[in-house]
PDB file of C-alpha atoms in Angstrom:
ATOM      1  CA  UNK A   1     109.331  49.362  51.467  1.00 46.00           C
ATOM      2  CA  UNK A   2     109.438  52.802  50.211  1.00 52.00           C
ATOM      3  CA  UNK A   3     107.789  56.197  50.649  1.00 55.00           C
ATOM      4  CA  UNK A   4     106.974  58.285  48.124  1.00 50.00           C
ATOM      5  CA  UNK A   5     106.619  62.070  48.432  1.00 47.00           C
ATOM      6  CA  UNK A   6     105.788  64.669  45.824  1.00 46.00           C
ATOM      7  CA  UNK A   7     106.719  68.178  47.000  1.00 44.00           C
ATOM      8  CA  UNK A   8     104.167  70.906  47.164  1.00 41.00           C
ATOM      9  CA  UNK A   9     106.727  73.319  47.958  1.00 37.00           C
ATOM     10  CA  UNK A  10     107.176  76.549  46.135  1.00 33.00           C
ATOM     11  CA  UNK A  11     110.659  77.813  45.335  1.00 34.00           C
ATOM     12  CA  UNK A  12     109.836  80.943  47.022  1.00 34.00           C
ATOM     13  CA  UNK A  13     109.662  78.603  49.981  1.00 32.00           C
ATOM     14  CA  UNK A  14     113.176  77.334  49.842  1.00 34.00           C
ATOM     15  CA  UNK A  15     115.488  79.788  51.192  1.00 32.00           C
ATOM     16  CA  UNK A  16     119.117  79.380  49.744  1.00 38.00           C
ATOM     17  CA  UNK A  17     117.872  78.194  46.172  1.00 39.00           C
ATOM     18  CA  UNK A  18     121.341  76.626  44.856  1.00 41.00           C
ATOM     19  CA  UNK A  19     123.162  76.757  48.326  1.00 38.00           C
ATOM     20  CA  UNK A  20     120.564  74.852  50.195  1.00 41.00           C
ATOM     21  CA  UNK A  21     121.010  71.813  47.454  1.00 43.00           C
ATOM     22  CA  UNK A  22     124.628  72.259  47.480  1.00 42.00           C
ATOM     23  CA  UNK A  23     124.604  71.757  51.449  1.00 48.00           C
ATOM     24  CA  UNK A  24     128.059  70.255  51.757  1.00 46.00           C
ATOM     25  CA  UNK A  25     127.568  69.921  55.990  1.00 48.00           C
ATOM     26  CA  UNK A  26     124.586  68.000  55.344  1.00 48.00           C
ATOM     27  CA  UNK A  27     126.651  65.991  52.377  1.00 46.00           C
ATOM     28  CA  UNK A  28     129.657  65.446  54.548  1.00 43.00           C
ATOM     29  CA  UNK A  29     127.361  64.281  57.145  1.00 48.00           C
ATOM     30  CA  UNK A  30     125.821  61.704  54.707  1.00 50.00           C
ATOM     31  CA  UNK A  31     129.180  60.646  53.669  1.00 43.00           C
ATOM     32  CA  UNK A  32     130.395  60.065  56.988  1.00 41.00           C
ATOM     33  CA  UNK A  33     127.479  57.767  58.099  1.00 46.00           C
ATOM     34  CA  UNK A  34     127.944  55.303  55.076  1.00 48.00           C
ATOM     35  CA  UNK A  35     131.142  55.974  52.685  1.00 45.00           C
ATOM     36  CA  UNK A  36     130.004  52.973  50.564  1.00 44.00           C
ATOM     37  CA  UNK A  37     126.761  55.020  49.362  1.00 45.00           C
ATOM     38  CA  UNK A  38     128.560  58.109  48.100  1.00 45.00           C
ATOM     39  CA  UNK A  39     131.888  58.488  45.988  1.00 45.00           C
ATOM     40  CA  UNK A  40     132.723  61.673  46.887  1.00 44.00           C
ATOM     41  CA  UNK A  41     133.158  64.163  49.889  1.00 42.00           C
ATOM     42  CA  UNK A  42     131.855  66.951  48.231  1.00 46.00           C
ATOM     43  CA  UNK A  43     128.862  67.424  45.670  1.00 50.00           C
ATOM     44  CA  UNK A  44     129.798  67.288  41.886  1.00 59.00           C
ATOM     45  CA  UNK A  45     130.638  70.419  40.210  1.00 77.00           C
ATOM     46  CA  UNK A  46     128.515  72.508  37.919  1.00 83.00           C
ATOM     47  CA  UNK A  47     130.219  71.674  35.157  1.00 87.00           C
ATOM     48  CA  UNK A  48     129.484  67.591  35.439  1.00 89.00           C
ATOM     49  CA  UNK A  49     125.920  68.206  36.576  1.00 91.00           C
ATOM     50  CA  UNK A  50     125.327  69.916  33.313  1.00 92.00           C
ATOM     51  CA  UNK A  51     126.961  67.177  30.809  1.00 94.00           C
ATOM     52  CA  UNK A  52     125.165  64.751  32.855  1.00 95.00           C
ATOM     53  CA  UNK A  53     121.638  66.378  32.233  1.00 96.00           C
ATOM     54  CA  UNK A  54     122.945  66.957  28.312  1.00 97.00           C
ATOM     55  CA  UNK A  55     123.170  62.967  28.355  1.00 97.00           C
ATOM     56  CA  UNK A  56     119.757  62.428  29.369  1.00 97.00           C
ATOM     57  CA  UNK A  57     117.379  60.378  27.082  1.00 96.00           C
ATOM     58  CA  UNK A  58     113.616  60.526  27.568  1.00 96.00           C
ATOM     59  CA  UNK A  59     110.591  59.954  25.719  1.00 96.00           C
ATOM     60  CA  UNK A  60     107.335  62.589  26.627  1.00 95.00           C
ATOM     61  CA  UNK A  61     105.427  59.744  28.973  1.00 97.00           C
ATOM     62  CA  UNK A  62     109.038  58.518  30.637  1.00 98.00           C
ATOM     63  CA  UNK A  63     110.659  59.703  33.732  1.00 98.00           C
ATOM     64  CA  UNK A  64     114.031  60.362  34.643  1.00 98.00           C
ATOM     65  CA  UNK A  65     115.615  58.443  37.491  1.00 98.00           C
ATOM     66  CA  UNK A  66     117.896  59.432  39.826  1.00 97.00           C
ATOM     67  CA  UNK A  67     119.430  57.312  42.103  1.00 95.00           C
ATOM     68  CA  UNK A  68     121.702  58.546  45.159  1.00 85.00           C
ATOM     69  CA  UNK A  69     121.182  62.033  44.658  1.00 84.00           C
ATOM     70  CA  UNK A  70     123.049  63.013  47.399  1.00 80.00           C
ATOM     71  CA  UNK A  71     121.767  66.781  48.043  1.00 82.00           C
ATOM     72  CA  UNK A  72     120.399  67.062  44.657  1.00 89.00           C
ATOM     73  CA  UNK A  73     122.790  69.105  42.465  1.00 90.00           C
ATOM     74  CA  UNK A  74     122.277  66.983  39.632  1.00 93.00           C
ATOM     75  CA  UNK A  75     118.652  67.117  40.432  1.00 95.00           C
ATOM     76  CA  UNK A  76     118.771  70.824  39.507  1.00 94.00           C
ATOM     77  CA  UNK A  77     120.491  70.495  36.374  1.00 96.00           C
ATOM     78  CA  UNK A  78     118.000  68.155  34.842  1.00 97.00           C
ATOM     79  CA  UNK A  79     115.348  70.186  36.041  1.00 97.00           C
ATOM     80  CA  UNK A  80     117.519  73.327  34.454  1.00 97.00           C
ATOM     81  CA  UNK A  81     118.114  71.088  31.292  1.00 97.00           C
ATOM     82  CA  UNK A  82     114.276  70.956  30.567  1.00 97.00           C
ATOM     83  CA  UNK A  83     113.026  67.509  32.246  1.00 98.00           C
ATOM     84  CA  UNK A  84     109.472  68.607  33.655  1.00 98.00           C
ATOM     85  CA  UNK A  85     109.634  68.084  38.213  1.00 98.00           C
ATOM     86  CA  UNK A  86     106.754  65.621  37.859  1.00 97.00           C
ATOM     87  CA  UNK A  87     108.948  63.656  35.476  1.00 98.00           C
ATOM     88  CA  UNK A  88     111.886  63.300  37.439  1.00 98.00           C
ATOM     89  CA  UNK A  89     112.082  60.350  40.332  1.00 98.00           C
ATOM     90  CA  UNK A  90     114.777  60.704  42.441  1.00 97.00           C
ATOM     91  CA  UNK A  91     115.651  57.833  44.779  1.00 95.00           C
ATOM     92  CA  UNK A  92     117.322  58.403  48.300  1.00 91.00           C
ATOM     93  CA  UNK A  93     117.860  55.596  50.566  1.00 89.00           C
ATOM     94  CA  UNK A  94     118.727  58.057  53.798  1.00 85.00           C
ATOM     95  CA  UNK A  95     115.258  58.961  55.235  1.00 89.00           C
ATOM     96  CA  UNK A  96     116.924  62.591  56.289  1.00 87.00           C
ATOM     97  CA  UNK A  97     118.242  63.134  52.944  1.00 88.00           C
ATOM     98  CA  UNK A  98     115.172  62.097  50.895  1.00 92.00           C
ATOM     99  CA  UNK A  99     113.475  64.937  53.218  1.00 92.00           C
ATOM    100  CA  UNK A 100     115.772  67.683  52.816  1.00 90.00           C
ATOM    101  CA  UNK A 101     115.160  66.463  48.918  1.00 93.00           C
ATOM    102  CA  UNK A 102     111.738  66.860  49.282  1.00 94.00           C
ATOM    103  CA  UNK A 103     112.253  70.453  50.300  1.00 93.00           C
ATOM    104  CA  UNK A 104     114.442  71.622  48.239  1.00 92.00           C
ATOM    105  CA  UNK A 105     113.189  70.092  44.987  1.00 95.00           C
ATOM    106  CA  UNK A 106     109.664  71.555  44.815  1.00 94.00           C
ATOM    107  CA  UNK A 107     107.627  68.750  42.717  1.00 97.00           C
ATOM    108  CA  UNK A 108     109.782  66.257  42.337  1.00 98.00           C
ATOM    109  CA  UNK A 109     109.144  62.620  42.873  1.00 97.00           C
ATOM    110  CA  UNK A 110     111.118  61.646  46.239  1.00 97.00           C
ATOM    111  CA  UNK A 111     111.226  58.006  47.077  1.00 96.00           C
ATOM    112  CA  UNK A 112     112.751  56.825  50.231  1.00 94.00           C
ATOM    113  CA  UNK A 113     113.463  53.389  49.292  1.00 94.00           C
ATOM    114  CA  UNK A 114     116.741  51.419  48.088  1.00 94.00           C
ATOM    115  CA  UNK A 115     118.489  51.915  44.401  1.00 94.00           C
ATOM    116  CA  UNK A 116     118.610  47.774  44.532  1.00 96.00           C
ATOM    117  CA  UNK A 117     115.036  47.165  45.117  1.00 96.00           C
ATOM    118  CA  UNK A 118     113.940  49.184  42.266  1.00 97.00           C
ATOM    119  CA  UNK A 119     111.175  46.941  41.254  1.00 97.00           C
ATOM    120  CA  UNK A 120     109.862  47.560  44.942  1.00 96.00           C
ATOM    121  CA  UNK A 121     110.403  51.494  44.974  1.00 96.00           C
ATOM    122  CA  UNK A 122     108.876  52.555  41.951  1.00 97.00           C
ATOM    123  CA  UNK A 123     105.262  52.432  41.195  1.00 96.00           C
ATOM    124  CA  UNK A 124     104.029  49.796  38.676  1.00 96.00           C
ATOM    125  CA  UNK A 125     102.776  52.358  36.744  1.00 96.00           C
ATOM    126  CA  UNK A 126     106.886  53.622  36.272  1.00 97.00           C
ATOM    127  CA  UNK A 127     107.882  50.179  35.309  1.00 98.00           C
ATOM    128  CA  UNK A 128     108.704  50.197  31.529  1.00 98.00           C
ATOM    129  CA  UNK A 129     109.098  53.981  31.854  1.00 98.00           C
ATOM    130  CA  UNK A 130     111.916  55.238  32.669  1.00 98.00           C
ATOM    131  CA  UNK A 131     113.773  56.814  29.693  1.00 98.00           C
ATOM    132  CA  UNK A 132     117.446  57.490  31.698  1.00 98.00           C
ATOM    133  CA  UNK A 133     118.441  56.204  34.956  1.00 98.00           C
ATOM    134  CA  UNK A 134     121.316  57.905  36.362  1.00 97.00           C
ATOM    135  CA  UNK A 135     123.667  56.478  39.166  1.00 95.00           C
ATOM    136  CA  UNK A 136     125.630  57.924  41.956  1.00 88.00           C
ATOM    137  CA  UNK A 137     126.321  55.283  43.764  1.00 90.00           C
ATOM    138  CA  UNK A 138     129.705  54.006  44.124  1.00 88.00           C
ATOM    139  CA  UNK A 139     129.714  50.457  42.575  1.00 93.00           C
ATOM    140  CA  UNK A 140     133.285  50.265  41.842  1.00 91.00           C
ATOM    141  CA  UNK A 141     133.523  49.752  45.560  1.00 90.00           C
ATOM    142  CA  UNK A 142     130.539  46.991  45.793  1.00 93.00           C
ATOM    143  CA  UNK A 143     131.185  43.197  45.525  1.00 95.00           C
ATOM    144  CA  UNK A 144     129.954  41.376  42.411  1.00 97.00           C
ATOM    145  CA  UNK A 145     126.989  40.250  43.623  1.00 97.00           C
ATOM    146  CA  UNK A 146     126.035  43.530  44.247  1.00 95.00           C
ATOM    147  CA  UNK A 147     126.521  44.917  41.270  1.00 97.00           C
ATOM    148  CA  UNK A 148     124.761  42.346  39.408  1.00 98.00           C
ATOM    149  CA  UNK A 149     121.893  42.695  41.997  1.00 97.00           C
ATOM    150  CA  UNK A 150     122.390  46.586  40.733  1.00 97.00           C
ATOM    151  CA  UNK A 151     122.171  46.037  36.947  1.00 98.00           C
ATOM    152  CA  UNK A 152     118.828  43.335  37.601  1.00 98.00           C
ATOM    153  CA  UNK A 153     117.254  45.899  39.563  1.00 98.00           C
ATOM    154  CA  UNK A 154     117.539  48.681  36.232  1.00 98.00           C
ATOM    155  CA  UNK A 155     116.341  45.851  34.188  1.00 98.00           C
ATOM    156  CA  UNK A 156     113.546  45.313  35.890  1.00 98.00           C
ATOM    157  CA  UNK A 157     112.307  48.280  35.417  1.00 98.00           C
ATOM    158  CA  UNK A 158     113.881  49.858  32.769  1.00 98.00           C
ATOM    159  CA  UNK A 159     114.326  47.107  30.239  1.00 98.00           C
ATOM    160  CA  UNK A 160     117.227  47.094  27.544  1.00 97.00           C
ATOM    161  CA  UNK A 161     117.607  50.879  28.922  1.00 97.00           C
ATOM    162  CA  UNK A 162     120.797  50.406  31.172  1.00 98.00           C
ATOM    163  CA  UNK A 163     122.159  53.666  33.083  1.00 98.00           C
ATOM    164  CA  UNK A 164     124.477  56.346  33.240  1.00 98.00           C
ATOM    165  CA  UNK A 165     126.999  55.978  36.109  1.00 96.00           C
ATOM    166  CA  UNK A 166     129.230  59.152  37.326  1.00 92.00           C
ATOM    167  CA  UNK A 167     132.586  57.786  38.736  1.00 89.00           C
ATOM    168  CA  UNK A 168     136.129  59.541  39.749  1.00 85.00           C
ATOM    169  CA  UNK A 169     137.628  55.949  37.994  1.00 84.00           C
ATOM    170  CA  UNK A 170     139.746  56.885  34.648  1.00 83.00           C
ATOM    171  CA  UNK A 171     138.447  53.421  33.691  1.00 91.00           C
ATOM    172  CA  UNK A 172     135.689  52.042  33.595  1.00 95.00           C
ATOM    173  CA  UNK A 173     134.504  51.163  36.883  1.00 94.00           C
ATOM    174  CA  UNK A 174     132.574  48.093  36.296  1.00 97.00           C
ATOM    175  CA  UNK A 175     134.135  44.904  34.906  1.00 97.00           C
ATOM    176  CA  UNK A 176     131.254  45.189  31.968  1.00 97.00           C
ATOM    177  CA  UNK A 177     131.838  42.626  29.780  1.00 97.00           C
ATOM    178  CA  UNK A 178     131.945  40.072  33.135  1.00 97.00           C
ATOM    179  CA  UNK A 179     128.371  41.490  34.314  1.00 98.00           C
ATOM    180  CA  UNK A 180     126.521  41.128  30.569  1.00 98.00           C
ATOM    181  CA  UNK A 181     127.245  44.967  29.214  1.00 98.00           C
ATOM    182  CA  UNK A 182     128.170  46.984  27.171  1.00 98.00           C
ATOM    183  CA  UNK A 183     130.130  49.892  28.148  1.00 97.00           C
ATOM    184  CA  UNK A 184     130.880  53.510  26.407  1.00 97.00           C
ATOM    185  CA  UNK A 185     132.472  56.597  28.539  1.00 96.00           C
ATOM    186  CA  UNK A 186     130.311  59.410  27.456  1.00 96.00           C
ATOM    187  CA  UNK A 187     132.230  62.278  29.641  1.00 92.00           C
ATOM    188  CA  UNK A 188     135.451  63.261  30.953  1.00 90.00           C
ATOM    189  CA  UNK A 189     135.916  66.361  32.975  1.00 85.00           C
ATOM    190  CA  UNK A 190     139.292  67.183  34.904  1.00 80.00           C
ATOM    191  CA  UNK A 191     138.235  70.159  35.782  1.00 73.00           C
ATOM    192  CA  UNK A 192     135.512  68.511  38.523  1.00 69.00           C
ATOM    193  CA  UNK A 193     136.966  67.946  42.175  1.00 69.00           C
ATOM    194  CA  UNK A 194     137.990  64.983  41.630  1.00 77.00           C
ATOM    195  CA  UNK A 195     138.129  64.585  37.988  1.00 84.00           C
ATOM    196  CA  UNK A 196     134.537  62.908  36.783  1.00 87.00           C
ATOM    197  CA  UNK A 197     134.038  60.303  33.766  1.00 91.00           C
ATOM    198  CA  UNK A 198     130.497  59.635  32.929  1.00 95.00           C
ATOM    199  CA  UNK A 199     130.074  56.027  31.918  1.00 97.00           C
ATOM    200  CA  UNK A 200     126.194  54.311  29.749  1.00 98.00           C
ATOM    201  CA  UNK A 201     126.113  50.939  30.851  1.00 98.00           C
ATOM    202  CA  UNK A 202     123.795  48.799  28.765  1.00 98.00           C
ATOM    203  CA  UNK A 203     122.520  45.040  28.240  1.00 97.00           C
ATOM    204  CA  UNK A 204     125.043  43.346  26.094  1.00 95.00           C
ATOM    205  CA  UNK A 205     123.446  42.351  22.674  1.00 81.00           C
TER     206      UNK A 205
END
């Protein structure tokens, strides 16, 4: 099941702009009730928010799609980067979290649904549109069924795409060539708390 929202808030309407996104009490708070769904204590820094927007690969009719956004800091930079609100789909599997999305990203397409039942999540009209798909989840930490249940889901709706996945591994955190991909580390940043690689994952040919 999942529940789709699209925000008719204003930004006007959003008191904080930046800070309210970058709520790190509500962040630590998610992080707290399920370590496993977030890699990090804190949000990501500027600095990775912007290479991972730079990365970002989308035809006119294809969305963007984020999944785990945490409070949506990476949200904001592909929105700064130029991808249109009603383009961008960002998945939240934390009902609270999806709504505090919903509020602070005015016309963006908030699901409430699970990363691993993409096929489920996303309208059928998405399916065989989704030009990036962008992780946060922590799948270093996963079992291997899990992951592989992570890469089907993509496939399924974004086929041959793969996805970008932001880790604090220095290698790669997915034993690719095991799971049927191709691997290539795209980003490195030290200078993110902790350091940041950004990894595109994609069907082995």
């Amino acid at each position: 099941m999942s529940d789709i929202t699209r925000s008719d808030a204003t930004p006007d309407a959003v008191p904080g702009g930046h800070r309210q996104v970058a709520n790190a009490g509500l962040f630590f708070k998610r992080w707290l009730a399920n370590p496993l769904q977030m890699g990090s204590i804190i949000p990501s820094s500027d600095t990775l928010c912007r290479r991972i927007a730079a990365l970002v690969q989308r035809k006119e009719d294809e969305v963007v799609v984020e999944l785990g956004a945490g409070t949506g800091v990476i949200s904001r930079a592909l929105l700064a980067a130029g991808v249109p609100a009603e383009k961008l789909v960002v998945v939240e599997i934390v009902r609270d979290m999806a709504d505090h999305l919903r509020a602070a990203l005015p016309g963006v397409n908030v699901i409430c649904g699970d990363a691993f039942e993409l096929a489920k999540a996303l309208p059928e009209s998405m399916h065989g549109k989704v030009g990036t798909a962008i992780c946060g989840i922590p799948l270093v930490m996963l079992p291997r069924a899990y992951q592989r249940r992570f890469i089907a889901a993509v496939e399924a709706v974004a086929p041959g795409k793969g996805f970008l996945l932001y880790t604090y591994c220095i290698t790669s955190p997915l034993p690719y060539r095991a799971l049927g991909l191709s691997a290539k580390r795209e980003v490195w940043t030290p200078l993110n708390f902790p350091p940041a690689s950004v990894w595109r994952y994609q069907p082995a040919r």
